[in-house]
mmCIF file of C-alpha atoms in Angstrom:
data_model
loop_
_atom_site.group_PDB
_atom_site.id
_atom_site.type_symbol
_atom_site.label_atom_id
_atom_site.label_comp_id
_atom_site.label_asym_id
_atom_site.label_seq_id
_atom_site.Cartn_x
_atom_site.Cartn_y
_atom_site.Cartn_z
ATOM 1 C CA UNK A 1034 -0.109 -0.100 -0.096
ATOM 2 C CA UNK A 1035 2.796 2.433 0.921
ATOM 3 C CA UNK A 1036 4.617 1.838 -2.204
ATOM 4 C CA UNK A 1037 1.588 2.191 -4.272
ATOM 5 C CA UNK A 1038 1.112 5.530 -2.621
ATOM 6 C CA UNK A 1039 4.683 6.560 -3.164
ATOM 7 C CA UNK A 1040 4.438 5.615 -6.890
ATOM 8 C CA UNK A 1041 1.315 7.630 -7.273
ATOM 9 C CA UNK A 1042 2.464 10.805 -5.600
ATOM 10 C CA UNK A 1043 5.719 10.716 -6.955
ATOM 11 C CA UNK A 1044 4.711 10.232 -10.793
ATOM 12 C CA UNK A 1045 1.364 12.108 -10.688
ATOM 13 C CA UNK A 1046 2.928 15.646 -10.734
ATOM 14 C CA UNK A 1047 5.162 14.445 -13.618
ATOM 15 C CA UNK A 1048 2.086 13.218 -15.686
ATOM 16 C CA UNK A 1049 0.133 16.319 -14.843
ATOM 17 C CA UNK A 1050 3.093 18.446 -15.991
ATOM 18 C CA UNK A 1051 3.480 16.554 -19.220
ATOM 19 C CA UNK A 1052 -0.338 17.052 -19.831
ATOM 20 C CA UNK A 1053 0.371 20.838 -19.387
ATOM 21 C CA UNK A 1054 3.100 20.731 -21.926
ATOM 22 C CA UNK A 1055 0.900 18.586 -24.427
ATOM 23 C CA UNK A 1056 -2.094 21.123 -23.908
ATOM 24 C CA UNK A 1057 0.296 24.155 -24.774
ATOM 25 C CA UNK A 1058 1.667 22.317 -27.740
ATOM 26 C CA UNK A 1059 -1.790 21.604 -29.022
ATOM 27 C CA UNK A 1060 -2.853 25.190 -29.110
ATOM 28 C CA UNK A 1061 -2.933 26.453 -32.721
ATOM 29 C CA UNK A 1062 -0.378 29.045 -33.821
ATOM 30 C CA UNK A 1063 -3.058 31.806 -33.331
ATOM 31 C CA UNK A 1064 -3.815 30.625 -29.748
ATOM 32 C CA UNK A 1065 -0.274 30.183 -28.862
ATOM 33 C CA UNK A 1066 0.728 33.651 -30.219
ATOM 34 C CA UNK A 1067 -2.190 35.288 -28.385
ATOM 35 C CA UNK A 1068 -0.929 33.633 -24.975
ATOM 36 C CA UNK A 1069 2.659 34.712 -25.484
ATOM 37 C CA UNK A 1070 1.415 38.269 -26.642
ATOM 38 C CA UNK A 1071 -0.506 38.446 -23.287
ATOM 39 C CA UNK A 1072 2.522 37.284 -21.441
ATOM 40 C CA UNK A 1073 4.952 39.634 -23.162
ATOM 41 C CA UNK A 1074 2.538 42.660 -22.544
ATOM 42 C CA UNK A 1075 2.321 41.705 -18.856
ATOM 43 C CA UNK A 1076 6.088 41.585 -18.651
ATOM 44 C CA UNK A 1077 6.570 44.917 -20.580
ATOM 45 C CA UNK A 1078 4.070 46.540 -18.090
ATOM 46 C CA UNK A 1079 6.035 45.420 -15.167
ATOM 47 C CA UNK A 1080 9.411 46.615 -16.710
ATOM 48 C CA UNK A 1081 7.602 50.105 -17.594
ATOM 49 C CA UNK A 1082 6.549 50.238 -13.820
ATOM 50 C CA UNK A 1083 10.002 49.650 -12.548
ATOM 51 C CA UNK A 1084 11.857 51.609 -15.283
ATOM 52 C CA UNK A 1085 9.351 54.214 -16.565
ATOM 53 C CA UNK A 1086 11.813 55.564 -19.130
ATOM 54 C CA UNK A 1087 11.963 52.249 -20.797
ATOM 55 C CA UNK A 1088 10.888 52.510 -24.480
ATOM 56 C CA UNK A 1089 9.243 49.452 -26.158
ATOM 57 C CA UNK A 1090 9.488 49.866 -29.862
ATOM 58 C CA UNK A 1091 8.081 47.152 -32.136
ATOM 59 C CA UNK A 1092 11.699 45.687 -32.620
ATOM 60 C CA UNK A 1093 12.097 45.562 -28.789
ATOM 61 C CA UNK A 1094 8.572 43.876 -28.431
ATOM 62 C CA UNK A 1095 9.119 41.197 -31.227
ATOM 63 C CA UNK A 1096 12.424 40.252 -29.668
ATOM 64 C CA UNK A 1097 11.037 40.190 -26.086
ATOM 65 C CA UNK A 1098 8.363 38.003 -27.332
ATOM 66 C CA UNK A 1099 10.652 35.665 -28.954
ATOM 67 C CA UNK A 1100 12.840 35.534 -25.922
ATOM 68 C CA UNK A 1101 9.814 34.757 -23.860
ATOM 69 C CA UNK A 1102 8.518 31.890 -25.989
ATOM 70 C CA UNK A 1103 12.056 30.265 -25.926
ATOM 71 C CA UNK A 1104 12.277 30.930 -22.183
ATOM 72 C CA UNK A 1105 8.865 29.194 -21.767
ATOM 73 C CA UNK A 1106 10.376 26.038 -23.522
ATOM 74 C CA UNK A 1107 13.431 26.055 -21.252
ATOM 75 C CA UNK A 1108 11.326 26.625 -18.037
ATOM 76 C CA UNK A 1109 8.598 23.958 -18.792
ATOM 77 C CA UNK A 1110 11.407 21.397 -19.350
ATOM 78 C CA UNK A 1111 13.262 22.587 -16.317
ATOM 79 C CA UNK A 1112 10.297 21.816 -14.095
ATOM 80 C CA UNK A 1113 9.830 18.399 -15.924
ATOM 81 C CA UNK A 1114 13.538 17.664 -14.992
ATOM 82 C CA UNK A 1115 12.949 18.513 -11.524
ATOM 83 C CA UNK A 1116 9.802 16.467 -11.148
ATOM 84 C CA UNK A 1117 11.044 13.481 -13.007
ATOM 85 C CA UNK A 1118 14.345 13.252 -11.069
ATOM 86 C CA UNK A 1119 12.294 13.648 -7.813
ATOM 87 C CA UNK A 1120 10.030 10.877 -9.077
ATOM 88 C CA UNK A 1121 12.836 8.584 -9.713
ATOM 89 C CA UNK A 1122 14.593 9.234 -6.462
ATOM 90 C CA UNK A 1123 11.292 8.764 -4.478
ATOM 91 C CA UNK A 1124 11.144 5.226 -6.055
ATOM 92 C CA UNK A 1125 14.627 4.214 -4.786
ATOM 93 C CA UNK A 1126 16.865 5.037 -7.750
ATOM 94 C CA UNK A 1127 20.027 6.404 -6.455
ATOM 95 C CA UNK A 1128 23.285 7.896 -7.616
ATOM 96 C CA UNK A 1129 23.575 9.538 -11.147
ATOM 97 C CA UNK A 1130 20.931 7.393 -12.601
ATOM 98 C CA UNK A 1131 17.927 9.474 -11.785
ATOM 99 C CA UNK A 1132 19.667 12.552 -13.317
ATOM 100 C CA UNK A 1133 20.496 10.519 -16.586
ATOM 101 C CA UNK A 1134 17.251 9.070 -16.751
ATOM 102 C CA UNK A 1135 15.238 12.232 -16.278
ATOM 103 C CA UNK A 1136 17.268 13.914 -19.012
ATOM 104 C CA UNK A 1137 16.612 11.019 -21.303
ATOM 105 C CA UNK A 1138 12.815 11.179 -20.422
ATOM 106 C CA UNK A 1139 12.812 14.980 -21.054
ATOM 107 C CA UNK A 1140 14.580 14.635 -24.212
ATOM 108 C CA UNK A 1141 12.234 11.961 -25.616
ATOM 109 C CA UNK A 1142 9.266 13.966 -24.412
ATOM 110 C CA UNK A 1143 10.652 17.025 -26.321
ATOM 111 C CA UNK A 1144 11.014 15.001 -29.485
ATOM 112 C CA UNK A 1145 7.408 13.680 -29.213
ATOM 113 C CA UNK A 1146 6.257 17.230 -28.383
ATOM 114 C CA UNK A 1147 7.835 18.677 -31.366
ATOM 115 C CA UNK A 1148 6.358 15.861 -33.629
ATOM 116 C CA UNK A 1149 3.025 16.328 -32.039
ATOM 117 C CA UNK A 1150 3.371 20.216 -33.051
ATOM 118 C CA UNK A 1151 3.622 19.213 -36.720
ATOM 119 C CA UNK A 1152 0.211 18.154 -36.798
ATOM 120 C CA UNK A 1153 -1.239 21.274 -35.014
ATOM 121 C CA UNK A 1154 -2.484 24.137 -37.399
ATOM 122 C CA UNK A 1155 0.072 26.742 -37.991
ATOM 123 C CA UNK A 1156 2.713 25.036 -35.684
ATOM 124 C CA UNK A 1157 5.978 23.487 -36.894
ATOM 125 C CA UNK A 1158 8.740 21.422 -35.451
ATOM 126 C CA UNK A 1159 12.045 22.613 -34.579
ATOM 127 C CA UNK A 1160 15.321 20.780 -33.567
ATOM 128 C CA UNK A 1161 16.489 23.855 -31.865
ATOM 129 C CA UNK A 1162 13.331 23.608 -29.507
ATOM 130 C CA UNK A 1163 14.193 20.030 -28.904
ATOM 131 C CA UNK A 1164 17.664 20.930 -27.790
ATOM 132 C CA UNK A 1165 16.338 23.893 -25.638
ATOM 133 C CA UNK A 1166 13.908 21.648 -23.959
ATOM 134 C CA UNK A 1167 16.641 19.066 -23.233
ATOM 135 C CA UNK A 1168 18.889 21.572 -21.817
ATOM 136 C CA UNK A 1169 16.002 22.761 -19.651
ATOM 137 C CA UNK A 1170 15.413 19.241 -18.416
ATOM 138 C CA UNK A 1171 19.136 18.834 -17.858
ATOM 139 C CA UNK A 1172 19.162 21.986 -15.676
ATOM 140 C CA UNK A 1173 16.029 20.905 -13.613
ATOM 141 C CA UNK A 1174 17.662 17.499 -13.082
ATOM 142 C CA UNK A 1175 20.867 18.755 -12.210
ATOM 143 C CA UNK A 1176 19.214 21.385 -9.664
ATOM 144 C CA UNK A 1177 17.341 18.530 -7.951
ATOM 145 C CA UNK A 1178 20.384 16.198 -8.082
ATOM 146 C CA UNK A 1179 22.752 18.766 -6.513
ATOM 147 C CA UNK A 1180 20.189 20.075 -4.040
ATOM 148 C CA UNK A 1181 19.497 16.502 -2.799
ATOM 149 C CA UNK A 1182 22.918 15.139 -2.345
ATOM 150 C CA UNK A 1183 22.731 11.474 -2.216
ATOM 151 C CA UNK A 1184 19.818 11.004 -0.040
ATOM 152 C CA UNK A 1185 17.754 7.829 -0.815
ATOM 153 C CA UNK A 1186 14.365 9.234 -0.082
ATOM 154 C CA UNK A 1187 14.450 13.094 -0.622
ATOM 155 C CA UNK A 1188 11.858 15.210 1.035
#
C-alpha cells in the first residue's frame, strides 16, 4: 500500500506537467501567439513600472516576445526535469541514474512534443526547440540532484 502511494504521489506531478506541456503544444499558432502576446505585454507592463523611461519599440517587442517563447520552453522542461528526477529518487533509484534517466525522459518527451506540433494548425517542429527543452530538463535534473545530494528518499 505504501509503495503504491509513493509511486502515485511521485509520478502524478510528472504526468500532470506533461499534460500541461501537451495542452500548450496542442494550441494552434493563433492561440499560442495570443498567449505569448499576453505574457509579453504583462512583462513589458512590469518593466515600464520599474523603469518608466523604458521604451518599447516594435523591434523590442518582437525580440522580447521571442525571448519569452524560448524561455517558456526552457522553464517548462526545467520543471519537468525537477519533477522527473524527484519521482525517480522517491522510487529508490540512487546515484547519477535519476539525473541521467530524467534527462533521457525529457529529451524523448521533447521529441514527441515537437512531432505533435507538426500536426497542429500553424505550428511547426524545430530541432532547436528539442535542444532547448533538453537543456532545460538537464538544468532541472541537475538542480534537484545537487540540492538533494545522495539521499535515498528526498523530502
